[in-house]
Short mmCIF file of C-alpha atoms and ligand atoms in Angstrom, two decimals:
data_model
loop_
_atom_site.label_atom_id
_atom_site.label_comp_id
_atom_site.label_asym_id
_atom_site.label_seq_id
_atom_site.Cartn_x
_atom_site.Cartn_y
_atom_site.Cartn_z
CA MET A 1 114.94 141.10 159.49
CA SER A 2 114.61 142.71 156.14
CA TYR A 3 117.89 144.58 156.82
CA ARG A 4 119.59 141.20 157.29
CA ILE A 5 118.18 139.95 154.00
CA ARG A 6 119.37 143.11 152.30
CA LEU A 7 122.92 142.48 153.52
CA PHE A 8 122.64 138.87 152.40
CA ALA A 9 121.58 139.95 148.92
CA ILE A 10 124.63 142.23 148.63
CA ARG A 11 127.01 139.55 149.91
CA HIS A 12 125.62 137.30 147.23
CA ALA A 13 125.36 140.10 144.68
CA ARG A 14 126.69 137.89 141.92
CA PHE A 15 123.98 135.29 142.44
CA PHE A 16 121.27 137.91 142.73
CA GLU A 17 122.59 139.66 139.65
CA GLY A 18 122.21 136.42 137.73
CA LEU A 19 118.77 135.80 139.15
CA TYR A 20 117.72 139.35 138.42
CA ASN A 21 119.03 139.24 134.86
CA ALA A 22 117.21 135.96 134.26
CA VAL A 23 113.95 136.89 135.95
CA ASN A 24 113.65 140.53 134.95
CA PRO A 25 113.14 139.96 131.19
CA ALA A 26 110.59 137.25 131.99
CA ILE A 27 108.66 139.58 134.27
CA VAL A 28 108.88 142.45 131.79
CA GLY A 29 107.84 140.13 128.95
CA THR A 30 104.84 138.89 130.89
CA LEU A 31 103.89 142.43 131.83
CA LYS A 32 104.01 143.50 128.19
CA GLY A 33 101.33 140.89 127.50
CA VAL A 34 99.35 141.82 130.60
CA ASN A 35 99.53 145.46 129.56
CA LYS A 36 98.08 144.69 126.12
CA VAL A 37 95.14 142.78 127.55
CA PHE A 38 94.38 144.69 130.74
CA GLY A 39 95.84 148.15 130.15
CA ARG A 40 96.31 149.91 133.47
CA LYS A 41 93.68 147.89 135.33
CA LEU A 42 96.21 145.66 137.10
CA ASP A 43 98.73 148.40 137.93
CA ARG A 44 97.97 148.36 141.63
CA PRO A 45 98.44 144.64 142.30
CA ILE A 46 101.49 144.52 140.04
CA THR A 47 103.07 147.50 141.78
CA ALA A 48 102.28 145.88 145.14
CA MET A 49 103.94 142.68 143.94
CA GLU A 50 107.10 144.51 142.95
CA ARG A 51 107.09 146.42 146.23
CA GLY A 52 106.65 143.19 148.18
CA LEU A 53 109.27 141.16 146.39
CA LYS A 54 111.96 143.79 146.02
CA GLY A 55 111.07 145.17 149.43
CA VAL A 56 111.84 141.88 151.14
CA LEU A 57 115.02 141.25 149.18
CA PHE A 58 116.55 144.71 148.84
CA ASP A 59 114.55 147.05 151.11
CA CYS A 60 113.36 148.59 147.84
CA GLN A 61 111.89 152.08 148.24
CA MET A 62 110.02 152.08 144.89
CA CYS A 63 111.76 155.10 143.37
CA GLY A 64 110.43 153.99 139.99
CA ASN A 65 113.92 154.18 138.45
CA CYS A 66 115.44 150.95 139.70
CA ALA A 67 119.25 151.03 139.53
CA LEU A 68 119.99 147.89 141.58
CA SER A 69 121.93 146.17 138.81
CA LYS A 70 124.22 149.18 138.75
CA THR A 71 124.68 149.61 142.49
CA GLY A 72 125.88 146.22 143.65
CA MET A 73 122.28 145.22 144.41
CA SER A 74 122.29 147.79 147.25
CA CYS A 75 119.30 150.13 146.95
CA PRO A 76 120.61 153.72 147.00
CA MET A 77 117.26 155.04 148.20
CA ASN A 78 118.09 153.59 151.62
CA CYS A 79 120.85 156.18 151.92
CA PRO A 80 119.46 158.87 154.27
CA LYS A 81 120.70 161.47 151.75
CA THR A 82 119.31 159.44 148.81
CA ILE A 83 122.67 159.83 147.08
CA ARG A 84 122.68 158.10 143.68
CA ASN A 85 126.48 158.35 143.21
CA GLY A 86 127.88 157.64 146.62
CA PRO A 87 129.09 157.40 149.18
CA CYS A 88 129.30 160.77 150.89
CA GLY A 89 132.42 161.78 152.80
CA GLY A 90 130.96 161.03 156.20
CA VAL A 91 131.14 157.22 156.27
CA ARG A 92 132.37 156.00 159.67
CA ALA A 93 135.67 154.17 160.01
CA ASP A 94 133.85 150.85 160.48
CA GLY A 95 131.86 151.37 157.29
CA THR A 96 128.60 152.33 158.98
CA CYS A 97 126.47 155.28 157.92
CA GLU A 98 127.20 158.79 159.17
CA VAL A 99 123.51 159.45 159.78
CA LYS A 100 122.37 156.02 160.97
CA PRO A 101 125.27 154.31 162.76
CA GLU A 102 123.21 151.16 163.22
CA MET A 103 123.22 150.62 159.44
CA LYS A 104 126.08 149.84 157.05
CA CYS A 105 126.57 152.66 154.54
CA VAL A 106 124.56 151.55 151.51
CA TRP A 107 127.30 152.84 149.21
CA VAL A 108 130.09 150.97 150.95
CA GLN A 109 127.84 147.96 150.37
CA ALA A 110 127.23 149.00 146.78
CA TRP A 111 130.92 149.15 145.83
CA ASP A 112 131.45 145.87 147.62
CA GLY A 113 128.50 144.22 145.88
CA ALA A 114 129.60 145.63 142.51
CA SER A 115 133.04 144.08 142.94
CA ARG A 116 131.35 140.66 143.08
CA MET A 117 129.17 141.20 140.03
CA LYS A 118 129.90 140.39 136.41
CA GLY A 119 128.52 143.71 135.27
CA GLY A 120 129.86 145.47 138.37
CA ASP A 121 131.68 148.13 136.35
CA ALA A 122 128.34 149.79 135.71
CA ILE A 123 128.74 151.46 139.11
CA GLN A 124 131.36 153.69 137.47
CA ASP A 125 128.73 155.36 135.31
CA ILE A 126 127.10 158.52 136.54
CA GLU A 127 123.48 158.15 137.51
CA PHE A 128 121.68 161.48 137.43
CA ALA A 129 119.43 162.40 140.37
CA VAL A 130 116.13 160.57 140.47
CA ASP A 131 112.93 161.87 138.84
CA HIS A 132 110.65 162.48 141.79
CA ARG A 133 107.49 162.09 139.73
CA ASP A 134 108.17 158.36 139.52
CA GLN A 135 108.23 157.76 143.27
CA GLY A 136 105.96 154.83 144.09
CA LYS A 137 105.66 153.65 140.48
CA SER A 138 106.57 150.15 139.31
CA THR A 139 109.86 150.08 137.42
CA TRP A 140 108.77 146.78 135.82
CA LEU A 141 105.64 148.34 134.36
CA ARG A 142 107.52 151.39 133.20
CA ILE A 143 109.97 149.18 131.33
CA ALA A 144 107.16 147.05 129.91
CA ARG A 145 105.51 150.22 128.58
CA GLY A 146 108.77 151.46 127.10
CA GLU A 147 108.86 154.50 129.39
CA ILE A 148 112.42 153.66 130.41
CA ALA A 149 115.09 151.37 129.00
CA GLU A 150 115.46 147.93 130.53
CA LYS A 151 119.20 148.31 131.03
CA VAL A 152 120.04 151.07 133.48
CA SER A 153 123.08 151.96 131.41
CA ASP A 154 120.83 152.74 128.43
CA ARG A 155 118.82 155.28 130.37
CA ILE A 156 119.82 158.91 130.11
CA MET B 1 141.34 187.04 126.45
CA ILE B 2 137.69 186.68 125.61
CA GLU B 3 136.13 190.13 125.37
CA SER B 4 132.63 189.47 124.09
CA GLU B 5 131.06 188.19 127.27
CA LEU B 6 132.55 191.06 129.25
CA SER B 7 130.73 193.57 127.10
CA HIS B 8 127.92 194.18 129.55
CA ASN B 9 130.26 194.31 132.50
CA PRO B 10 131.65 197.65 133.62
CA LYS B 11 135.07 198.43 132.18
CA ARG B 12 137.84 197.42 134.48
CA ASP B 13 139.84 200.56 135.20
CA GLY B 14 141.53 199.45 138.38
CA THR B 15 139.47 201.68 140.65
CA ASN B 16 137.25 198.88 141.88
CA PRO B 17 138.89 195.72 143.19
CA GLY B 18 135.66 193.80 142.61
CA ASP B 19 135.60 194.36 138.83
CA PRO B 20 135.75 191.13 136.84
CA LEU B 21 139.15 190.13 135.48
CA PRO B 22 139.56 189.30 131.81
CA ARG B 23 139.05 185.60 131.09
CA LEU B 24 142.27 184.10 129.80
CA ASP B 25 142.42 181.66 126.87
CA GLY B 26 141.58 178.12 127.87
CA HIS B 27 140.07 179.29 131.16
CA VAL B 28 136.47 178.60 132.07
CA SER B 29 136.11 181.47 134.56
CA HIS B 30 137.27 185.03 135.11
CA GLY B 31 138.67 184.10 138.48
CA ARG B 32 142.10 184.47 139.95
CA PHE B 33 141.91 181.06 141.63
CA GLU B 34 141.69 179.27 138.28
CA GLN B 35 144.52 181.44 136.98
CA VAL B 36 146.80 180.44 139.88
CA LEU B 37 146.13 176.73 139.30
CA ARG B 38 146.44 176.83 135.52
CA ALA B 39 149.70 178.76 135.84
CA GLY B 40 151.06 175.74 137.71
CA HIS B 41 151.46 177.41 141.10
CA PHE B 42 150.96 175.41 144.27
CA ALA B 43 147.68 176.88 145.51
CA VAL B 44 146.63 177.56 149.08
CA THR B 45 142.96 177.82 149.97
CA THR B 46 141.19 178.13 153.29
CA GLU B 47 137.73 178.30 154.79
CA ILE B 48 135.85 181.25 156.25
CA ALA B 49 133.21 180.62 158.87
CA PRO B 50 130.18 182.72 157.87
CA PRO B 51 129.08 184.82 160.86
CA ASP B 52 125.86 184.50 162.83
CA SER B 53 125.22 188.10 161.99
CA ALA B 54 123.82 190.41 159.33
CA ASP B 55 126.96 192.55 159.50
CA PRO B 56 129.01 192.60 156.27
CA THR B 57 132.09 194.09 157.96
CA GLU B 58 132.33 190.97 160.10
CA VAL B 59 132.78 188.96 156.88
CA LEU B 60 135.56 191.29 155.74
CA ARG B 61 137.20 191.20 159.15
CA ARG B 62 137.28 187.41 159.10
CA ALA B 63 138.67 187.34 155.56
CA SER B 64 141.39 189.87 156.40
CA LEU B 65 143.06 187.28 158.66
CA PHE B 66 144.11 185.43 155.50
CA ASP B 67 145.43 188.46 153.56
CA GLY B 68 148.50 187.57 151.55
CA TYR B 69 148.47 183.88 152.46
CA VAL B 70 145.70 182.24 150.45
CA ASP B 71 144.52 182.15 146.83
CA ALA B 72 140.86 181.42 147.51
CA ILE B 73 138.46 181.34 150.43
CA ASN B 74 135.69 178.74 150.74
CA ALA B 75 132.49 180.14 152.19
CA THR B 76 130.77 177.22 153.87
CA ASP B 77 127.08 176.55 153.27
CA GLY B 78 125.40 175.80 156.59
CA SER B 79 128.32 173.59 157.60
CA GLY B 80 127.47 170.86 160.07
CA ALA B 81 123.82 171.65 159.23
CA HIS B 82 124.01 174.76 161.42
CA CYS B 83 122.48 178.10 160.38
CA HIS B 84 124.86 180.92 159.49
CA MET B 85 125.00 183.72 156.91
CA SER B 86 124.55 182.15 153.48
CA SER B 87 127.54 181.18 151.38
CA LEU B 88 126.19 183.23 148.47
CA ALA B 89 126.04 186.43 150.54
CA VAL B 90 129.52 185.89 151.98
CA CYS B 91 130.86 185.33 148.46
CA ALA B 92 129.18 188.47 147.14
CA ILE B 93 130.66 190.58 149.95
CA LEU B 94 134.12 189.10 149.43
CA THR B 95 133.96 189.48 145.65
CA ARG B 96 133.23 193.20 145.95
CA ALA B 97 136.42 193.58 147.99
CA GLY B 98 138.43 191.73 145.34
CA TYR B 99 138.83 188.36 147.07
CA SER B 100 138.40 185.02 145.25
CA PRO B 101 135.74 183.23 147.21
CA ILE B 102 134.53 179.69 146.53
CA LEU B 103 130.76 179.30 146.74
CA GLN B 104 129.90 176.05 148.50
CA ILE B 105 126.58 174.54 147.47
CA SER B 106 125.21 171.75 149.59
CA CYS B 107 122.33 169.62 148.33
CA ARG B 108 120.79 169.39 151.77
CA ASP B 109 118.74 172.58 151.77
CA ARG B 110 117.72 173.34 148.20
CA ASN B 111 116.20 171.57 145.24
CA ARG B 112 117.32 171.88 141.63
CA ILE B 113 115.14 174.91 140.94
CA SER B 114 116.63 176.90 143.77
CA ILE B 115 120.19 175.73 143.11
CA GLN B 116 120.12 176.72 139.44
CA GLY B 117 118.74 180.12 140.37
CA ASP B 118 121.51 180.65 142.92
CA THR B 119 124.11 179.53 140.41
CA LEU B 120 123.06 182.27 137.99
CA GLY B 121 122.81 184.76 140.83
CA ALA B 122 126.29 183.95 142.09
CA ALA B 123 127.84 184.37 138.65
CA ALA B 124 125.94 187.64 138.19
CA LEU B 125 127.43 188.88 141.47
CA GLY B 126 130.92 188.10 140.18
CA VAL B 127 131.52 184.79 141.92
CA CYS B 128 133.89 182.61 139.85
CA ASN B 129 134.22 179.35 141.79
CA VAL B 130 131.80 176.79 143.10
CA LEU B 131 132.25 173.65 145.19
CA CYS B 132 129.59 170.94 144.88
CA LEU B 133 128.76 169.06 148.08
CA SER B 134 126.14 166.60 149.26
CA GLY B 135 126.16 168.26 152.67
CA ASP B 136 125.90 167.04 156.24
CA ASP B 137 122.57 165.59 157.26
CA VAL B 138 120.15 167.85 159.14
CA SER B 139 120.39 165.51 162.13
CA ALA B 140 123.96 166.76 162.69
CA GLY B 141 122.92 170.38 163.17
CA ASP B 142 120.97 172.72 165.38
CA HIS B 143 117.70 172.27 163.47
CA PRO B 144 117.33 168.47 163.37
CA GLU B 145 113.59 168.91 162.86
CA ALA B 146 114.16 170.51 159.41
CA LYS B 147 113.17 168.73 156.21
CA PRO B 148 116.25 167.36 154.42
CA VAL B 149 116.03 168.08 150.69
CA PHE B 150 118.78 166.13 148.89
CA ASP B 151 117.03 166.51 145.55
CA LEU B 152 120.43 166.27 143.81
CA ASP B 153 123.68 164.69 144.96
CA SER B 154 127.10 166.27 144.54
CA ILE B 155 127.76 164.53 141.22
CA SER B 156 124.38 165.47 139.76
CA LEU B 157 124.99 169.00 141.03
CA ALA B 158 128.35 169.30 139.24
CA LYS B 159 126.69 167.99 136.10
CA THR B 160 123.92 170.55 136.47
CA ILE B 161 126.31 173.49 136.73
CA ARG B 162 128.36 172.13 133.85
CA THR B 163 125.20 171.95 131.74
CA MET B 164 124.39 175.56 132.58
CA ARG B 165 127.90 176.76 131.84
CA ASP B 166 128.85 174.71 128.78
CA ASP B 167 125.48 174.16 127.11
CA SER B 168 124.07 177.49 128.27
CA GLN B 169 120.80 175.95 129.39
CA PHE B 170 118.86 174.83 132.45
CA LEU B 171 118.35 171.12 133.16
CA SER B 172 114.95 171.54 131.54
CA GLY B 173 116.64 172.53 128.29
CA ARG B 174 115.46 176.13 128.49
CA LYS B 175 118.19 178.40 127.12
CA LEU B 176 120.18 180.92 129.14
CA ASP B 177 120.96 184.36 127.73
CA LEU B 178 124.36 184.38 129.41
CA ALA B 179 125.96 181.26 130.85
CA PRO B 180 127.49 181.37 134.36
CA ARG B 181 131.30 181.30 134.02
CA LEU B 182 132.10 179.16 137.05
CA PHE B 183 135.16 177.05 137.84
CA ILE B 184 133.62 173.83 139.16
CA GLY B 185 134.95 171.88 142.12
CA SER B 186 134.00 168.80 144.07
CA SER B 187 135.15 167.15 147.28
CA ILE B 188 136.59 163.76 148.11
CA ASN B 189 137.39 161.91 151.32
CA PRO B 190 140.14 159.35 150.65
CA PHE B 191 140.43 158.50 154.36
CA VAL B 192 137.16 156.70 155.10
CA PRO B 193 135.60 153.54 153.61
CA PRO B 194 135.39 152.35 150.92
CA ILE B 195 139.07 153.36 150.81
CA LYS B 196 139.89 151.12 147.87
CA ASN B 197 137.14 152.68 145.75
CA ARG B 198 137.71 156.33 146.57
CA ALA B 199 139.86 156.88 143.47
CA ASP B 200 137.08 155.35 141.33
CA GLN B 201 134.69 157.78 142.92
CA LEU B 202 137.09 160.61 142.18
CA ALA B 203 136.93 159.53 138.54
CA LYS B 204 133.14 159.88 138.64
CA LYS B 205 133.37 163.32 140.21
CA ILE B 206 135.75 164.49 137.50
CA GLU B 207 133.59 162.99 134.79
CA SER B 208 130.58 164.84 136.20
CA GLY B 209 132.36 168.14 135.65
CA ALA B 210 134.74 168.81 138.55
CA GLU B 211 137.83 170.72 137.44
CA TYR B 212 139.37 170.93 140.88
CA ILE B 213 138.96 168.80 143.99
CA GLN B 214 139.28 169.72 147.66
CA SER B 215 139.74 166.81 150.05
CA GLN B 216 138.72 166.19 153.64
CA TYR B 217 141.36 166.57 156.38
CA CYS B 218 144.54 164.63 155.69
CA PHE B 219 146.39 163.42 158.78
CA ASP B 220 147.38 160.07 157.33
CA MET B 221 150.13 160.26 154.71
CA PRO B 222 150.31 156.55 153.75
CA VAL B 223 146.60 156.50 152.90
CA LEU B 224 146.95 159.71 150.89
CA LYS B 225 149.96 158.39 148.99
CA ASP B 226 148.07 155.25 148.03
CA PHE B 227 145.09 157.27 146.92
CA MET B 228 147.20 159.62 144.82
CA ALA B 229 149.04 156.70 143.23
CA LYS B 230 145.69 155.25 142.14
CA ALA B 231 144.54 158.67 140.93
CA ARG B 232 147.69 159.00 138.84
CA ASP B 233 147.25 155.49 137.41
CA LEU B 234 143.75 156.43 136.33
CA GLY B 235 145.12 159.60 134.73
CA LEU B 236 143.00 161.76 137.02
CA THR B 237 145.74 164.15 138.10
CA GLU B 238 145.93 165.26 134.47
CA LYS B 239 142.23 166.01 134.36
CA ALA B 240 141.67 167.94 137.59
CA TYR B 241 143.61 169.96 140.15
CA ILE B 242 143.73 168.00 143.36
CA ILE B 243 143.94 170.07 146.52
CA ILE B 244 144.47 168.25 149.81
CA GLY B 245 142.74 169.34 153.01
CA VAL B 246 144.86 169.93 156.10
CA GLY B 247 143.84 170.92 159.61
CA VAL B 248 145.12 173.04 162.47
CA LEU B 249 144.27 171.27 165.73
CA PRO B 250 144.37 173.34 168.94
CA SER B 251 144.69 170.36 171.31
CA ALA B 252 144.63 166.60 171.55
CA LYS B 253 141.29 166.89 173.29
CA THR B 254 139.74 168.70 170.32
CA ALA B 255 141.31 166.17 167.97
CA ARG B 256 139.67 163.32 169.87
CA TRP B 257 136.37 165.14 169.97
CA MET B 258 136.45 165.81 166.22
CA ARG B 259 137.33 162.22 165.46
CA GLU B 260 134.33 161.04 167.45
CA ASN B 261 131.82 163.67 166.45
CA VAL B 262 132.58 165.21 163.08
CA PRO B 263 131.58 162.88 160.24
CA GLY B 264 134.44 161.81 157.99
CA VAL B 265 137.35 162.98 160.13
CA HIS B 266 140.14 160.45 160.46
CA ILE B 267 143.07 161.28 162.77
CA PRO B 268 145.59 158.54 163.55
CA ASP B 269 146.53 157.94 167.22
CA GLU B 270 150.19 158.92 166.64
CA ILE B 271 149.18 162.45 165.69
CA ILE B 272 147.05 162.83 168.79
CA ARG B 273 149.75 161.37 171.01
CA ARG B 274 152.37 163.66 169.54
CA GLN B 275 150.29 166.72 170.33
CA GLU B 276 149.39 165.43 173.78
CA GLN B 277 153.01 164.88 174.76
CA ALA B 278 154.32 168.18 173.41
CA ASP B 279 155.34 170.97 175.81
CA LYS B 280 153.35 173.47 173.81
CA PRO B 281 150.42 171.54 172.35
CA LYS B 282 148.97 174.51 170.44
CA LEU B 283 152.26 175.20 168.73
CA GLU B 284 152.69 171.48 168.06
CA GLY B 285 149.31 171.45 166.28
CA ARG B 286 150.59 174.13 163.90
CA LYS B 287 153.87 172.32 163.38
CA ILE B 288 152.02 169.12 162.53
CA CYS B 289 149.90 171.02 160.01
CA ALA B 290 152.93 172.70 158.40
CA GLU B 291 154.77 169.37 158.15
CA ILE B 292 151.80 167.68 156.52
CA MET B 293 151.58 170.58 154.05
CA GLN B 294 155.24 170.08 153.10
CA GLN B 295 154.79 166.34 152.67
CA VAL B 296 151.63 166.82 150.64
CA LYS B 297 153.42 169.23 148.31
CA GLU B 298 156.02 166.55 147.55
CA ILE B 299 153.41 164.13 146.20
CA ASP B 300 153.14 163.96 142.44
CA GLY B 301 149.84 165.30 141.19
CA VAL B 302 148.89 167.43 144.20
CA ALA B 303 148.05 170.98 143.11
CA GLY B 304 147.61 172.67 146.47
CA VAL B 305 146.44 172.56 150.06
CA HIS B 306 143.16 173.57 151.66
CA ILE B 307 143.60 174.71 155.25
CA MET B 308 140.66 174.12 157.55
CA ALA B 309 141.24 175.98 160.79
CA TYR B 310 137.86 176.38 162.42
CA ARG B 311 138.25 178.79 165.36
CA GLN B 312 141.99 178.78 164.62
CA GLU B 313 141.73 181.14 161.67
CA LYS B 314 144.26 183.58 163.05
CA TRP B 315 146.93 180.87 162.71
CA VAL B 316 146.44 180.23 158.99
CA GLY B 317 149.16 182.75 158.06
CA ASP B 318 151.49 181.16 160.60
CA VAL B 319 151.17 177.62 159.21
CA VAL B 320 151.54 178.87 155.65
CA LYS B 321 154.77 180.68 156.58
CA ARG B 322 156.09 177.73 158.57
CA SER B 323 155.41 175.31 155.74
CA GLY B 324 157.06 177.41 153.04
CA VAL B 325 154.71 175.91 150.44
CA LEU B 326 154.20 179.27 148.73
CA ALA B 327 157.95 179.35 147.97
CA GLY B 328 158.09 183.12 148.17
CA ARG B 329 154.93 183.75 146.15
CA LYS B 330 152.50 186.24 147.69
CA PRO B 331 148.83 185.65 146.85
CA TRP B 332 146.65 188.64 146.07
CA ALA B 333 145.58 190.79 149.02
CA PRO B 334 143.57 194.04 149.15
CA GLU B 335 145.72 197.15 148.77
CA LYS B 336 144.26 198.64 151.91
CA SER B 337 144.06 196.10 154.70
CA PHE B 338 140.93 195.84 156.77
CA ALA B 339 142.76 197.34 159.76
CA ASP B 340 143.70 200.44 157.69
CA ILE B 341 140.12 200.91 156.52
CA GLN B 342 138.87 200.65 160.10
CA ALA B 343 141.42 203.24 161.21
CA ILE B 344 140.25 205.75 158.55
CA SER B 345 136.52 205.42 159.09
S1 LIG C 1 127.27 157.22 155.02
FE1 LIG C 1 126.53 156.13 153.18
S2 LIG C 1 124.38 155.66 153.59
FE2 LIG C 1 125.01 157.19 155.09
S3 LIG C 1 124.46 159.16 154.20
FE3 LIG C 1 126.58 158.80 153.57
S4 LIG C 1 126.43 157.74 151.60
FE4 LIG C 1 124.39 157.64 152.54
#
């Protein structure tokens, strides 16, 4: 089910991009306030909320360095090789994944999603391998605390 | 020629074929492979299958099959996720004999700590070329129960080696005393989806640090021509040497099997039919390869061919001769051939 929703989100990447761009600052803004008042006390429910919401929509794997807006709304952490600049050379002729033939290659999806997005060109920028210490952390909270830039393209 | 960094290397007096060559102006490595490409020659590279053995002479025997026909030899790194002798060891053995091996690094088996260590080690052993790969998944190999690493991907890997070479530091920022002088390569597969974005991906690979590119098997000229046209439009053929992969197929049956089972291999039906209907299918496979090499050489912006002839290695010389792509040039080969050395000892 969630795989179907993921594909839907990529097909409608432009809509989700808009939604994401509108909602993200609101969430981050709210979290900045929450952070001031509660500190780290609410980290667990907030992280669970992000996991739940982005999990349903994008099969989010909570890498803590969300790059969705740069990858056609297709979460690269669903790639069995966790490639952040894909795809690999093994994609099957029908566009399915070399490792999991029952799944569309997340990077074929990413380039497709990016082509529908206003800011789709961001997929051309190199995204360095993920920082494994952030696995399981909330990207929203990290942005709210200024640990990483809100725009993926501003991160180094 | 840049002398300073050679100062702690032994003086090259011609007695040892493995001694480092002087690094020419504008070159990033000491290697002969980079020299061939920068001189504007049409390069020929091939692949050695590392043995399932601890015997170094087996490596030299396998390499000797290519003597006088190729400019560089890729040593695969656990290709198909199968265990073999390591690429680094094969490269070290070949370097000592004077060959120009290409160290393949796959991200499947090692994290960034191990990879950076091996990069320094390879350069210290005289290796001059590296090819950055993501690598086949462990599920494709003979140890599917192994833990896949994939800490980096091929683009992050190229960037890592570039950082070490050009900024003389590890990813952590810690300084190196001597930077590894490696000519950095990356791979591309223009023949599988997303075909329309493969040139964009090539742009990313080059931006990450790739100075030469080796492609997957090309059996489909129209797709390659399209891809190269896009690469030229993006100005990429000016920025990197693009080497196109070609294959020697022993039979139509093998071709079909590869198409079904080896990730990323695209062989059009016409090619398979042609080989199937030929009187001498083995010979036809070599003719097909030689023809593709000739056609590839005609394309603007192609800098060479990479011959993949798994279990057909003894035919590499034959297809090179047939194709005529070397145009009379003879790549470096050891003065004493492996057969001579065997006869003496
Ligand atoms: S085919 Fe796509 S999803 Fe599968 S491993 Fe390669 S890049 Fe990842």
